[in-house]
Amino acid sequence: MDFQLSEKNLSDRIALLTLTGRLTAATAPQLRDAIKRLVDDRHIELLFDISGLVFLDSSGLAVIVSGLKTTRELGGWLKLAGITPQVSEIFKLTRLDRVFNVYPSVEDALKGQ
């Protein structure tokens, strides 16, 4: 399954990014560029819907961590919604489950602002 990324502006500060497929070294630059563009446009609160993400490697993970760091430095946040068991295992193994705010759904993440 190829990687797909869609973006939706929810407000002046909040953007929803829906990630599906496989986030790997080959596809991570696409996400990195989207994060940079959104942050440059003042969207410093990013919500990633990863319910359709079936795999990510270290490059994909690095881009997500970099996005978290960037948004926090600007007073914003990056939240994850709909984590799958496969992706959840990667976050647990790397102990990043302790760093990220993870929610069962996009709706729950938005309520948890």
C-alpha positions as semicolon CSV with decimal commas, in nm:
position;residue;x (nm);y (nm);z (nm)
1;M;0,000;0,000;0,000
2;D;0,144;0,335;-0,106
3;F;0,168;0,629;0,130
4;Q;-0,101;0,893;0,101
5;L;-0,129;1,222;0,285
6;S;-0,423;1,459;0,295
7;E;-0,447;1,790;0,476
8;K;-0,743;1,982;0,614
9;N;-0,729;2,316;0,793
10;L;-0,955;2,302;1,099
11;S;-0,880;2,659;1,214
12;D;-0,616;2,929;1,181
13;R;-0,385;2,724;1,405
14;I;-0,503;2,363;1,373
15;A;-0,448;2,132;1,076
16;L;-0,552;1,770;1,037
17;L;-0,317;1,545;0,844
18;T;-0,450;1,203;0,746
19;L;-0,175;0,949;0,683
20;T;-0,243;0,616;0,515
21;G;-0,023;0,335;0,391
22;R;0,348;0,300;0,460
23;L;0,557;0,590;0,593
24;T;0,915;0,502;0,499
25;A;1,242;0,666;0,400
26;A;1,103;0,700;0,048
27;T;0,782;0,875;0,158
28;A;0,890;1,062;0,474
29;P;1,004;1,372;0,278
30;Q;0,643;1,421;0,166
31;L;0,530;1,445;0,529
32;R;0,829;1,659;0,627
33;D;0,746;1,908;0,350
34;A;0,379;1,919;0,454
35;I;0,471;1,989;0,817
36;K;0,711;2,265;0,713
37;R;0,452;2,426;0,486
38;L;0,181;2,414;0,755
39;V;0,408;2,554;1,026
40;D;0,522;2,830;0,791
41;D;0,150;2,912;0,745
42;R;0,112;2,937;1,126
43;H;-0,058;2,600;1,175
44;I;0,135;2,505;1,489
45;E;-0,124;2,262;1,623
46;L;-0,112;1,946;1,416
47;L;-0,335;1,644;1,450
48;F;-0,227;1,329;1,268
49;D;-0,500;1,077;1,190
50;I;-0,290;0,763;1,159
51;S;-0,574;0,509;1,164
52;G;-0,482;0,411;0,807
53;L;-0,107;0,398;0,864
54;V;0,000;0,034;0,840
55;F;0,377;0,072;0,875
56;L;0,645;0,326;0,954
57;D;1,021;0,292;0,964
58;S;1,281;0,497;1,149
59;S;1,275;0,771;0,885
60;G;0,900;0,810;0,918
61;L;0,927;0,811;1,294
62;A;1,201;1,075;1,279
63;V;0,980;1,308;1,074
64;I;0,694;1,273;1,325
65;V;0,930;1,340;1,617
66;S;1,075;1,641;1,435
67;G;0,722;1,774;1,380
68;L;0,649;1,739;1,750
69;K;0,967;1,926;1,840
70;T;0,895;2,206;1,592
71;T;0,537;2,261;1,704
72;R;0,630;2,256;2,073
73;E;0,907;2,511;2,018
74;L;0,644;2,744;1,870
75;G;0,398;2,691;2,155
76;G;0,183;2,439;1,969
77;W;0,133;2,065;1,976
78;L;0,124;1,750;1,766
79;K;-0,128;1,481;1,856
80;L;-0,182;1,133;1,715
81;A;-0,525;0,980;1,664
82;G;-0,634;0,630;1,573
83;I;-0,304;0,449;1,621
84;T;-0,310;0,095;1,484
85;P;-0,171;-0,202;1,679
86;Q;0,127;-0,236;1,442
87;V;0,223;0,131;1,471
88;S;0,149;0,134;1,844
89;E;0,404;-0,144;1,891
90;I;0,672;0,069;1,723
91;F;0,592;0,362;1,952
92;K;0,611;0,133;2,257
93;L;0,942;-0,023;2,151
94;T;1,096;0,321;2,105
95;R;0,924;0,451;2,421
96;L;0,773;0,734;2,221
97;D;0,432;0,633;2,352
98;R;0,542;0,826;2,663
99;V;0,620;1,139;2,460
100;F;0,319;1,173;2,231
101;N;-0,042;1,243;2,320
102;V;-0,229;0,955;2,156
103;Y;-0,609;0,947;2,125
104;P;-0,849;0,679;2,001
105;S;-1,005;0,913;1,742
106;V;-0,975;1,256;1,584
107;E;-1,282;1,368;1,779
108;D;-1,128;1,261;2,110
109;A;-0,803;1,441;2,025
110;L;-0,988;1,764;1,948
111;K;-1,181;1,741;2,276
112;G;-0,850;1,689;2,458
113;Q;-0,712;2,025;2,348
